[in-house]
XYZ file of C-alpha atoms in Angstrom:
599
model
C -120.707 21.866 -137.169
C -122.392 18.688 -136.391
C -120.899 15.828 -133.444
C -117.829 14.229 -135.687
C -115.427 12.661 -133.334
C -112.380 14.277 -132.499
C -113.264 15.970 -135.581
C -112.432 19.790 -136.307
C -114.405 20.974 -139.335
C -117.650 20.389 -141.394
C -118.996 17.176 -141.044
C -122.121 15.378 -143.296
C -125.060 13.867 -141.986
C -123.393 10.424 -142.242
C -120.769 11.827 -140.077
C -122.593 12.231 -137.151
C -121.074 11.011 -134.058
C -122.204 11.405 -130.144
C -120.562 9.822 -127.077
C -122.453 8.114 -124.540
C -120.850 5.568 -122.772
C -123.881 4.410 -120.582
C -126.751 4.279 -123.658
C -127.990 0.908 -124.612
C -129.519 2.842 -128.041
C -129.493 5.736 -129.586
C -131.624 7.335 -132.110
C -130.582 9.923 -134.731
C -133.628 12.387 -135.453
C -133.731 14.442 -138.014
C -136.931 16.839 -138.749
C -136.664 19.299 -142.003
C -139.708 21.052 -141.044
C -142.117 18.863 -142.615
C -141.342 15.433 -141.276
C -139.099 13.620 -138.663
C -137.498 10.599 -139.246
C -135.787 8.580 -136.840
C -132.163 6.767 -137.134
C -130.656 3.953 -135.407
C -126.795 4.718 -134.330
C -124.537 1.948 -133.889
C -121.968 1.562 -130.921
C -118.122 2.379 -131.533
C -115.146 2.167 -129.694
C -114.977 4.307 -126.600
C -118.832 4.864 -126.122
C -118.834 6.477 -129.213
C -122.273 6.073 -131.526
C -121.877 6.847 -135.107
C -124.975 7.242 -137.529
C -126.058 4.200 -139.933
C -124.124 4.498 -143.309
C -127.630 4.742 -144.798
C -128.102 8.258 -143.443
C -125.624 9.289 -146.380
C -128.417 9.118 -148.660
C -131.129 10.983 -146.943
C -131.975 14.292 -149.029
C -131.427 16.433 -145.846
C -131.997 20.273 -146.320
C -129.447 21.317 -144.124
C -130.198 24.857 -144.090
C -133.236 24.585 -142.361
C -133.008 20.809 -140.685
C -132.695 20.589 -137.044
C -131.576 17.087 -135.405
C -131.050 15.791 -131.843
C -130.224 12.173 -130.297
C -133.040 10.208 -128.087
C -131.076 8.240 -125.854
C -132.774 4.937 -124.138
C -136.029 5.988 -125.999
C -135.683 9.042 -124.091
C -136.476 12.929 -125.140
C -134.442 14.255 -128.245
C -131.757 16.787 -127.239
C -129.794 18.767 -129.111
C -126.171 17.766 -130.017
C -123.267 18.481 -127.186
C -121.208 19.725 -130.234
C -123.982 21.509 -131.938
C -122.490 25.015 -133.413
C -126.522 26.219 -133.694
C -129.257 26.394 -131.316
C -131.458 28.367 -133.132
C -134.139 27.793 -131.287
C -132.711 28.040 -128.450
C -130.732 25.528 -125.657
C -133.846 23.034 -125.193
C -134.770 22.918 -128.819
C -132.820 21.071 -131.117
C -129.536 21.386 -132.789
C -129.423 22.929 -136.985
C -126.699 21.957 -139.007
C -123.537 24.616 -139.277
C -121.399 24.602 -142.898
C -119.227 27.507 -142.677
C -119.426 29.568 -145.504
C -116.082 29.496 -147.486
C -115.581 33.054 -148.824
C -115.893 33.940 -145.002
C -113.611 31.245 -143.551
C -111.470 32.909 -146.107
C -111.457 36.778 -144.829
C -111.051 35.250 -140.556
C -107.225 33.716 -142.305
C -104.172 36.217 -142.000
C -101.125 35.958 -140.549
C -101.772 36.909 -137.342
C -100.132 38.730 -134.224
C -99.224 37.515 -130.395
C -100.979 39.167 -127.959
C -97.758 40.073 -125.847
C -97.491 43.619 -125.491
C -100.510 44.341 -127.541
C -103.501 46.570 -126.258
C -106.258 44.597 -125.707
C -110.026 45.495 -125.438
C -112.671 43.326 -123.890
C -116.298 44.302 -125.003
C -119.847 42.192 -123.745
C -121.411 41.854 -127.583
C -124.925 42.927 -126.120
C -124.184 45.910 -124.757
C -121.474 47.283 -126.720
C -123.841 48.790 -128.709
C -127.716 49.103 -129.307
C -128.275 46.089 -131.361
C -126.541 43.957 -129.309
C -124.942 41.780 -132.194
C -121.865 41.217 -133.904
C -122.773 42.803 -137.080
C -123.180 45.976 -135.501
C -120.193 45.699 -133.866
C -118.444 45.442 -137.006
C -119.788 48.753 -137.357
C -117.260 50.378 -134.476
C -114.228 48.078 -135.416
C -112.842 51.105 -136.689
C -113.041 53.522 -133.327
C -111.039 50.774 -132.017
C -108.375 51.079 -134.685
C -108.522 54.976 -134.024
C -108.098 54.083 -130.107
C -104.857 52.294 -131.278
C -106.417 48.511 -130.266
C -104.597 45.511 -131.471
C -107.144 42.540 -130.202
C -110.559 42.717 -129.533
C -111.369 40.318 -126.428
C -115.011 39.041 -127.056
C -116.967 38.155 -123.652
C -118.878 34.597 -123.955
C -120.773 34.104 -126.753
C -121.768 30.375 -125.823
C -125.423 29.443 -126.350
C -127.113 30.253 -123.082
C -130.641 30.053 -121.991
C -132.535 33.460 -122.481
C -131.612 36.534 -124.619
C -129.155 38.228 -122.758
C -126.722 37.229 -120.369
C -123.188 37.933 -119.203
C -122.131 35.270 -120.714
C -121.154 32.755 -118.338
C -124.190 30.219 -118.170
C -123.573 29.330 -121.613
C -124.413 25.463 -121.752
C -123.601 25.130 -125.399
C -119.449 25.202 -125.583
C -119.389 24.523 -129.516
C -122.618 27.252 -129.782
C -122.405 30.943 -131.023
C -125.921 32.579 -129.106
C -128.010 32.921 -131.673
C -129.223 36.551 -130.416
C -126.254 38.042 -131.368
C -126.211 36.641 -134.751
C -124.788 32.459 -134.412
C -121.691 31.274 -135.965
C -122.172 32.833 -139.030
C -122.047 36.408 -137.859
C -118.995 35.277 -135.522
C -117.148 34.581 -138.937
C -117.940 37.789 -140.121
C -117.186 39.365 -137.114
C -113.407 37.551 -137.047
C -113.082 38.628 -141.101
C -113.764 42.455 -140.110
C -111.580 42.614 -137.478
C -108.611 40.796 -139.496
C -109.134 43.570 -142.377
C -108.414 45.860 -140.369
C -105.485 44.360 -138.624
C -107.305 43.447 -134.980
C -106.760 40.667 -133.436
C -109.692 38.791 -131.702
C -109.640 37.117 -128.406
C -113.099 35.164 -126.946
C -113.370 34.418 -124.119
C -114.656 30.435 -123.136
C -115.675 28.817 -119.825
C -114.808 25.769 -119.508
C -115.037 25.347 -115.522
C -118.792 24.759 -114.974
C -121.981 24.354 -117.259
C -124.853 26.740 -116.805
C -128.472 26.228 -114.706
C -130.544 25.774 -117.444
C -130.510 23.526 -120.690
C -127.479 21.773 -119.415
C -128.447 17.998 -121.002
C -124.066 16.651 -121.010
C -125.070 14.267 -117.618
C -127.380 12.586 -120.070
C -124.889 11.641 -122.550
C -121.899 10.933 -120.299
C -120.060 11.433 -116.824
C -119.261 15.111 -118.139
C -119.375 16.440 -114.270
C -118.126 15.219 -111.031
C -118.956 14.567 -107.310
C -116.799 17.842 -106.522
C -118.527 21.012 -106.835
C -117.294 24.728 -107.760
C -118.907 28.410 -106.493
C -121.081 27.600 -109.417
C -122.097 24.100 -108.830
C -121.055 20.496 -110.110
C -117.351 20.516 -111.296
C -116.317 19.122 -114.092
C -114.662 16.220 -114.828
C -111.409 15.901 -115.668
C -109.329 13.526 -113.791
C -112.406 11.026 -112.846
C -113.173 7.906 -114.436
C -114.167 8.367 -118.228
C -112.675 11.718 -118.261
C -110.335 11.137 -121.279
C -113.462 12.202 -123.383
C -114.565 14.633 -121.229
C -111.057 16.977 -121.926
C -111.181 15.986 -125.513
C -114.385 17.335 -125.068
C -113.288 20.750 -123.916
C -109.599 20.634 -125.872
C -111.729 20.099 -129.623
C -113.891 22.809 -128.504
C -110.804 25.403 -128.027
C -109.050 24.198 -131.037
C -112.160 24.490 -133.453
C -112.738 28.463 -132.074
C -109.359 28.702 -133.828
C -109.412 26.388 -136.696
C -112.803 26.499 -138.409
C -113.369 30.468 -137.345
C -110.387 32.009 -136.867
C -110.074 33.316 -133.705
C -106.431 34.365 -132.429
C -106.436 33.599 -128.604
C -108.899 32.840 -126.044
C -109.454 33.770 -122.520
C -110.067 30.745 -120.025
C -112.404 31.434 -117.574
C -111.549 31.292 -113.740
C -108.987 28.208 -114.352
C -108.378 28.061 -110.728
C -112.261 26.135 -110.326
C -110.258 23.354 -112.632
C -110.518 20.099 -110.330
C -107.857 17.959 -112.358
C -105.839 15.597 -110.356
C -103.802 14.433 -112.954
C -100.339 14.452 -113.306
C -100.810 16.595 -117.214
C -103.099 19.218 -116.022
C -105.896 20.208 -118.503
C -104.386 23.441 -119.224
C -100.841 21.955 -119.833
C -103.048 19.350 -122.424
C -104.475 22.640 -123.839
C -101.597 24.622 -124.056
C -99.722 21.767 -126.154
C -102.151 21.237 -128.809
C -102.862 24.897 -128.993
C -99.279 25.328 -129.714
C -99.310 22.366 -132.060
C -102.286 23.561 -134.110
C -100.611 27.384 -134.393
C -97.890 25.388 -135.797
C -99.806 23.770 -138.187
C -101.834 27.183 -139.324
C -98.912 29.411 -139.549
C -100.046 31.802 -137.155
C -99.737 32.619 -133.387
C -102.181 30.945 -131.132
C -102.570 31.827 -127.531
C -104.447 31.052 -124.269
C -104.726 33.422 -121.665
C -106.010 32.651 -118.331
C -107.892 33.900 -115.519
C -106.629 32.939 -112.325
C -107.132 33.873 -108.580
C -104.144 31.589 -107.617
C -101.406 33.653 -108.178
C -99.340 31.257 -109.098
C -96.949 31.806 -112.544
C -96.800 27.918 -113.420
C -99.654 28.773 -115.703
C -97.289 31.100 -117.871
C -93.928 29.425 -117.316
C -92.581 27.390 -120.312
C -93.427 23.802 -120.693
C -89.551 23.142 -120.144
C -89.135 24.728 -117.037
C -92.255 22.524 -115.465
C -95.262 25.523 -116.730
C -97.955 24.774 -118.106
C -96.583 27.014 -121.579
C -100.154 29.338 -121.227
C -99.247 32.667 -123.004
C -100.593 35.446 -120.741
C -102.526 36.014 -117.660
C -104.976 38.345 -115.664
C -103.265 39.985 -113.366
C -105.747 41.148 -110.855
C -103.033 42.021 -107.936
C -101.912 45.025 -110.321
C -105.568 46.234 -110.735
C -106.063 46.166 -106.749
C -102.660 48.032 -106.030
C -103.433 50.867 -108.798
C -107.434 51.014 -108.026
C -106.931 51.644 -104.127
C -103.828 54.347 -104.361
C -105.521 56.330 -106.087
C -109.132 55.662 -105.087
C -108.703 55.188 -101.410
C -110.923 51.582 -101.469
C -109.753 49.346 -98.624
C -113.134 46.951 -98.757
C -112.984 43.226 -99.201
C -110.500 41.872 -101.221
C -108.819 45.773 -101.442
C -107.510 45.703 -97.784
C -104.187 44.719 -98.425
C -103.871 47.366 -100.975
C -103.659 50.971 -100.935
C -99.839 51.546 -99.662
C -97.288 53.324 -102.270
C -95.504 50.155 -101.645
C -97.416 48.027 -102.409
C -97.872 49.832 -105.525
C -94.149 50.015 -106.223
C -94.030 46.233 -105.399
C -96.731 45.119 -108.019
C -95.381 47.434 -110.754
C -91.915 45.682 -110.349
C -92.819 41.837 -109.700
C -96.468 41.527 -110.753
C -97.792 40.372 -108.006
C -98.413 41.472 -104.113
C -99.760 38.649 -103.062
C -96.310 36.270 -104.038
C -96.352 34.238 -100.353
C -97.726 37.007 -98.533
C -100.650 36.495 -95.636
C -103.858 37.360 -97.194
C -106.226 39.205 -94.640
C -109.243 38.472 -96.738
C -108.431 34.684 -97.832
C -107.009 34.281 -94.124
C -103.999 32.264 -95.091
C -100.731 32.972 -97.248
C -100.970 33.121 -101.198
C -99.358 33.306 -104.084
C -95.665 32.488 -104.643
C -93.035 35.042 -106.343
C -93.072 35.598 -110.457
C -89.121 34.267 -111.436
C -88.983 37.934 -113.117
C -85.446 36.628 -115.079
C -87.567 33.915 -116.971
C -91.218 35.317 -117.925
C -91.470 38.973 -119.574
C -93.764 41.644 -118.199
C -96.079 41.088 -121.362
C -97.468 37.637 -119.969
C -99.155 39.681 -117.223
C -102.214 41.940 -118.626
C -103.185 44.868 -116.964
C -106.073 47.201 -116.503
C -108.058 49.742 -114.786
C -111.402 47.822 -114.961
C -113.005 44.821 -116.248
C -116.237 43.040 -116.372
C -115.764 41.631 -113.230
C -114.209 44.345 -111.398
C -116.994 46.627 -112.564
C -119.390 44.366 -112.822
C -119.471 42.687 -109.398
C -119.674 46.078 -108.060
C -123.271 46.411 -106.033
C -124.623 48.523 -108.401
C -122.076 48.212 -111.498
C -120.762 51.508 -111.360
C -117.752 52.508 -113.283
C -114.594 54.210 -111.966
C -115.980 57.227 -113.514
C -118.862 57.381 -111.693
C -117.006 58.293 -108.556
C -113.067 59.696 -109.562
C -112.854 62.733 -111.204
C -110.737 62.779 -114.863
C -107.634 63.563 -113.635
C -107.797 60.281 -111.356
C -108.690 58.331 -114.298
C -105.228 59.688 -116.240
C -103.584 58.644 -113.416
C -104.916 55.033 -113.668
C -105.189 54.642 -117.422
C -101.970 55.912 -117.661
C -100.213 53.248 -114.967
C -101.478 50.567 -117.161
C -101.104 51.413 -120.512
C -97.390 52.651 -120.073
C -96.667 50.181 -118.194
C -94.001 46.522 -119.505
C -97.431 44.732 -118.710
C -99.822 43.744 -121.355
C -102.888 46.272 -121.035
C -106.434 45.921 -121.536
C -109.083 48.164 -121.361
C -112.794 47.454 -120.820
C -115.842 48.878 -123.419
C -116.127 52.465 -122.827
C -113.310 53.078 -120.754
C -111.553 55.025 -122.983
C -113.810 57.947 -122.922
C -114.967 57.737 -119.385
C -118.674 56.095 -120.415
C -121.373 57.640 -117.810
C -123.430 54.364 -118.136
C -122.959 51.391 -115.358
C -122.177 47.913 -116.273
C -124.646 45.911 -114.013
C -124.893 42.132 -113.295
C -128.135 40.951 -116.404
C -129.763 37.594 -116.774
C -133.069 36.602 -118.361
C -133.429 33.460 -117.305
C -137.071 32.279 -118.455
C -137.363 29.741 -115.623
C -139.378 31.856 -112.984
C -137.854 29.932 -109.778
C -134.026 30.216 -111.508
C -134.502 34.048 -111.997
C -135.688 34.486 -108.264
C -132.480 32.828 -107.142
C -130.274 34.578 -108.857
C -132.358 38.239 -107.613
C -132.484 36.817 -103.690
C -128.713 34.889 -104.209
C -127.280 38.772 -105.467
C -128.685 41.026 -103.172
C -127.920 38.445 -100.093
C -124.580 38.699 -101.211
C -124.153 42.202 -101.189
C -126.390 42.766 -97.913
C -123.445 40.844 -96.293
C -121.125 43.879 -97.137
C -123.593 46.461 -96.180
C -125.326 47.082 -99.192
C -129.209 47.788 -99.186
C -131.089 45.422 -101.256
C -132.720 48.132 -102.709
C -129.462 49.546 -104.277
C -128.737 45.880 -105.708
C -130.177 46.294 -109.433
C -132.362 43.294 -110.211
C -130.653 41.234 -112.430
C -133.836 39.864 -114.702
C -135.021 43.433 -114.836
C -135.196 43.799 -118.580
C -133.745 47.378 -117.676
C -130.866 46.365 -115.448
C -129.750 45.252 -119.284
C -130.871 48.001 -120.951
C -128.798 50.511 -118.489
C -125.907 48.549 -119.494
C -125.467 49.529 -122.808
C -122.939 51.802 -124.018
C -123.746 55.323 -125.202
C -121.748 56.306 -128.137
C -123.051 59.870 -128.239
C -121.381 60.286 -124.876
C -117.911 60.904 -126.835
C -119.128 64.484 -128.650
C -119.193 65.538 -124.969
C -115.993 67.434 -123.973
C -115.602 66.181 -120.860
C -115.773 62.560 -122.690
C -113.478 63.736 -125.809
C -110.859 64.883 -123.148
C -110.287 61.357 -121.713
C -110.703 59.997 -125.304
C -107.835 61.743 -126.022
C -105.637 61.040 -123.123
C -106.199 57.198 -124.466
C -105.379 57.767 -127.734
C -102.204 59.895 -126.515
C -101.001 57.047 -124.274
C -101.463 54.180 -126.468
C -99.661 56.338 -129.518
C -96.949 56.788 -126.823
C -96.128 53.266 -126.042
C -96.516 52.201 -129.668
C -94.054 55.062 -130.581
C -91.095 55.273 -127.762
C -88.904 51.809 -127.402
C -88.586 52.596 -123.718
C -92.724 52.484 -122.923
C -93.432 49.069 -124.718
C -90.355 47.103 -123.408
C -91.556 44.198 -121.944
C -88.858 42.837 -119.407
C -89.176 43.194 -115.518
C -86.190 44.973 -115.649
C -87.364 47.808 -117.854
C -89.479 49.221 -114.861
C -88.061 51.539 -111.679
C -90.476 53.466 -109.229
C -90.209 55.908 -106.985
C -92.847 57.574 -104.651
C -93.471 60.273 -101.657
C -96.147 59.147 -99.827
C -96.454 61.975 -97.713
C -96.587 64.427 -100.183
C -98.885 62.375 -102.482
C -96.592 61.462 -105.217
C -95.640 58.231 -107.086
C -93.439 57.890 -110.473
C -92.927 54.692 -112.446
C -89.780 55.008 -114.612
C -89.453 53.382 -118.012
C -85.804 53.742 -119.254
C -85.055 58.070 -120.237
C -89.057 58.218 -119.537
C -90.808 59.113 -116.418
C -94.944 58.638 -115.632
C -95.374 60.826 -112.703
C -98.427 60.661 -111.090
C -99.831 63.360 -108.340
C -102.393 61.350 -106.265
C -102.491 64.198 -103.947
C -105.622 66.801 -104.241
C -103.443 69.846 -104.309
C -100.712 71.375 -105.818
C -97.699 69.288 -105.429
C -94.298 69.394 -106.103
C -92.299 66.417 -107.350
C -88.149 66.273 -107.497
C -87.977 65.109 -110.975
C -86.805 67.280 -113.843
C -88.771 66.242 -117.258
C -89.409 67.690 -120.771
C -93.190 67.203 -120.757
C -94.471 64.976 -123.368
C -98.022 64.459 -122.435
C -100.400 65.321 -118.978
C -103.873 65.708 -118.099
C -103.485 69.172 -116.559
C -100.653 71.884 -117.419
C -97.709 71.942 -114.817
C -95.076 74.035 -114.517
C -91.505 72.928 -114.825
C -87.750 73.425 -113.653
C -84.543 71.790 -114.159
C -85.172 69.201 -111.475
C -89.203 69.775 -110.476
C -92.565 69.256 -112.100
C -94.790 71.515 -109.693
C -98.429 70.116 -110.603
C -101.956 70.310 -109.630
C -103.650 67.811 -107.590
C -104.783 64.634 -109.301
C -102.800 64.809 -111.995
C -100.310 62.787 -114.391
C -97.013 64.004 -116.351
C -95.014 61.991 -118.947
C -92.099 62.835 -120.550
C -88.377 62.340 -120.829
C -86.349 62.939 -117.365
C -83.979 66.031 -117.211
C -82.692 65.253 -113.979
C -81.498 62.206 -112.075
C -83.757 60.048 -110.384
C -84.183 61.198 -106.868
């Protein structure tokens, strides 16, 4: 897709439009290879430039063309809306037409992502390719698994071949590494076949270190700045175009390739003083372009505030987001049953806590934060928002990722500790998601990778991570470098792993749980007030109660006995049972149907 203003779809080469409010000229350039030819653009309304009618007749190959805007007589740069940078984020932009036969396989009727299982995978490490045509290729382990959306990390063009995703500097850009925007259209058409969703994840909070040309154009950024540099901005003078910036750039992900919901970055680094937030804009023509399509549309956000405006309806003064990361339920289940108490964990750790989370969503609802040093959070109105707009999980990139040295949960709990976690979040009313490899317990770490090309950039981010970490306590010789080509190579998932049986075992504890919830009305109901808990710290025992069904989880490590009577359905280890007791070994989870009261 070439700059078209406002415009969601294919444009021509007349079409061409660019905003730059401060330009005096502007010069199309256009160079098929063999020659380049320069165009005058003419000023619009707005600070828009639009190309000279006359550009309609140049024989353009568009295949193979690549074009770019010199601005003042400047350098050319590539197009802010350019859907290919083939040659990377300093070279030029190539002209995107979506092939139609593929558009055609991404369109179905698609599925809200309430109450689904969701699975977030990094595209260049999922498996050894690194692209998304080979991970068409294990589209259908996740329909095994019992997925119903695949959550794509960042696939925004980014400087260097493989990154997490979040320095991407082209927002209308598929990396062309893992295959561009055509291989993203196949990628959507798989899935859809087989009846997965697809969520991708988009940053729209801050613009990568390198190749980042928008403050030549326009006032894209502001005075303010983020954990990540310049904000953006969105309430500042000339900001209008700077939101329908971002807001064309969500809705095209779901118009022109077909994607079902997207994740938005860390929406609590939004500076936006207006009185319509950005993500209240967003939501509303999200929800107006669903209606147009036919299909369900949704925006899901990360947030570290806490705060359930985000979900709450448009009517009842929300911004009308569909879900949310819940990170307070992660913290409560990871410390029980890990024993972490570091950082951001000290709060955590407490049964009750644990109990609290599972029944409101979050700990941290007006509570004093020891690590933030100040109260957070305010109280989820559990009577108006379902259980579903929260997602769960056991791990993500982040909380794996940000690690010191990336190491999974796996590398340091034993399986039945891992039951006990996977199955707190998949059973529970909560909207779970698991991260790549999860589900069989992968041996191989998921480390913080750049390869930024720019030799000073790279040595900031190596000192910048290990300074970090030193702060905690962490040698900086236990930090992996993150522009060692092998910190990347570690990363990558081993599929052989799952003919192990120590790896088949968890693989089938997932497959059992998910079948479960999909199966029994009582484990995928999504209210508030489908969940009870009940727990015996002392003795090491917690239980979360969905209607006639009981998890019961032994965090203990030895033999326990728990006061609840239950026809066992499904556990990690064999227990032996009574009227009214489930006697268990340590580390250990039980579902089934209660035969006894609740104690």
């Amino acid at each position: 897709m070439t700059s078209a203003r406002h415009q969601i779809g294919s444009p021509t080469p007349s079409d061409i439009a660019v905003w730059a409010p401060g330009a005096t000229t502007i010069e199309l350039v256009i160079d098929d290879d063999a020659t380049a030819t320069r165009h005058p653009m003419h000023p619009a309304d707005g600070g828009w430039w639009t190309a000279d009618p006359a550009t309609a007749d140049i024989d353009v190959p568009v295949d193979d063309a690549r074009y770019g805007f010199s601005i003042d007589g400047g350098p050319v740069r590539p197009d802010p809306r350019s859907a290919r940078q083939p040659d990377g984020v300093h070279g030029l932009s190539a002209f995107f037409r979506p092939d139609p036969a593929a558009q055609a396989a991404t369109r179905w009727s698609g599925r809200s992502v309430h109450g689904a299982v969701i699975y977030e995978l990094h595209v260049g490490t999922f498996t050894p390719a690194g692209t998304l045509d080979a991970a068409i290729g294990h589209l259908d382990d996740l329909v095994d698994l019992g997925v119903d959306f695949v959550e794509l990390m960042p696939l925004n063009a980014v400087n260097g071949i493989h990154n997490w995703g979040y320095d991407g500097v082209g927002w209308y850009a598929v990396h062309e590494p893992y295959g561009g925007p055509d291989a993203l259209l196949r990628f959507v058409g798989a899935a859809h076949e087989r009846g997965l969703g697809v969520v991708l994840d988009v940053v729209y909070n801050h613009l990568g270190p390198s190749g980042n040309y928008l403050p030549e154009f326009g006032p894209y950024l502001s005075e303010g700045t983020t954990s990540w540099g310049s904000s953006v901005n969105l309430s500042g003078p000339d900001s209008d175009e700077v939101r329908a910036f971002i807001v064309d750039s969500a809705l095209r992900w779901f118009d022109v390739f077909g994607i079902d919901a997207l994740r938005l970055d860390a929406v609590h680094a939004f500076v936006d003083h207006r009185a319509v937030h950005l993500l209240e804009e967003l939501a509303t023509a999200t929800d107006a372009l669903s209606a147009r399509l036919g299909r369900p549309l949704g925006l899901i956000a990360e947030s570290d505030l806490n705060d359930p405006r985000l979900v709450l309806p448009r009517s009842r003064g929300g911004y009308g987001l569909a879900a949310q990361w819940d990170d307070d339920i992660h913290h409560a289940i990871h410390t029980a049953v890990s024993g972490e108490r570091h950082g951001y964990y000290a709060d955590f750790g407490s049964y009750s806590t644990l109990s609290k989370v599972l029944r409101g969503g979050f700990f941290h609802d007006g509570t004093y934060s020891s690590f933030r040093r100040r109260r957070h959070g305010r109280p989820i109105p559990t009577d108006l928002l379902p259980a579903t707009a929260f997602l769960a999980y056991t791990c993500t990139h982040d909380q794996v990722g940000n690690r010191a040295a990336g190491d999974r949960p796996s590398a340091y709990l034993d399986g039945g500790q891992l039951a006990i976690k996977a199955a707190l979040v998949v059973l529970s009313p909560f909207t779970p998601m698991l991260f790549m490899g999860e589900e069989w317990g992968a041996g191989t770490p998921f480390q913080y990778f750049t390869s930024h090309p720019e030799p000073e950039l790279g040595e900031a981010v190596r000192t910048g991570r290990q300074a970090e970490f030193a702060d905690h306590g962490w040698a900086s010789t236990e930090v992996p470098d993150p522009q060692d080509p092998a910190t990347f190579a570690a990363s990558k998932l081993d599929w052989s792993e799952r003919d192990s049986p120590d790896h088949r075992r968890i693989l089938d504890f997932y497959r059992a749980l998910i079948a479960l919830r999909r199966e029994q009305t009582d484990l995928h109901a999504p209210g508030f007030d489908s969940i009870g808990t009940g727990y015996d710290e002392q003795a090491g025992w917690f239980a979360m109660h969905r209607g006639q069904w009981s998890v019961i989880c032994v965090l203990a490590p030895n033999e326990t006995v728990v006061p609840i009577g239950v026809d066992v359905e499904l556990s990690w280890a064999p227990v032996e049972t009574t009227s009214g007791t489930v006697t268990s070994p340590g580390h250990n989870v039980v579902v089934g149907r209660r035969t006894s009261p609740i104690p």
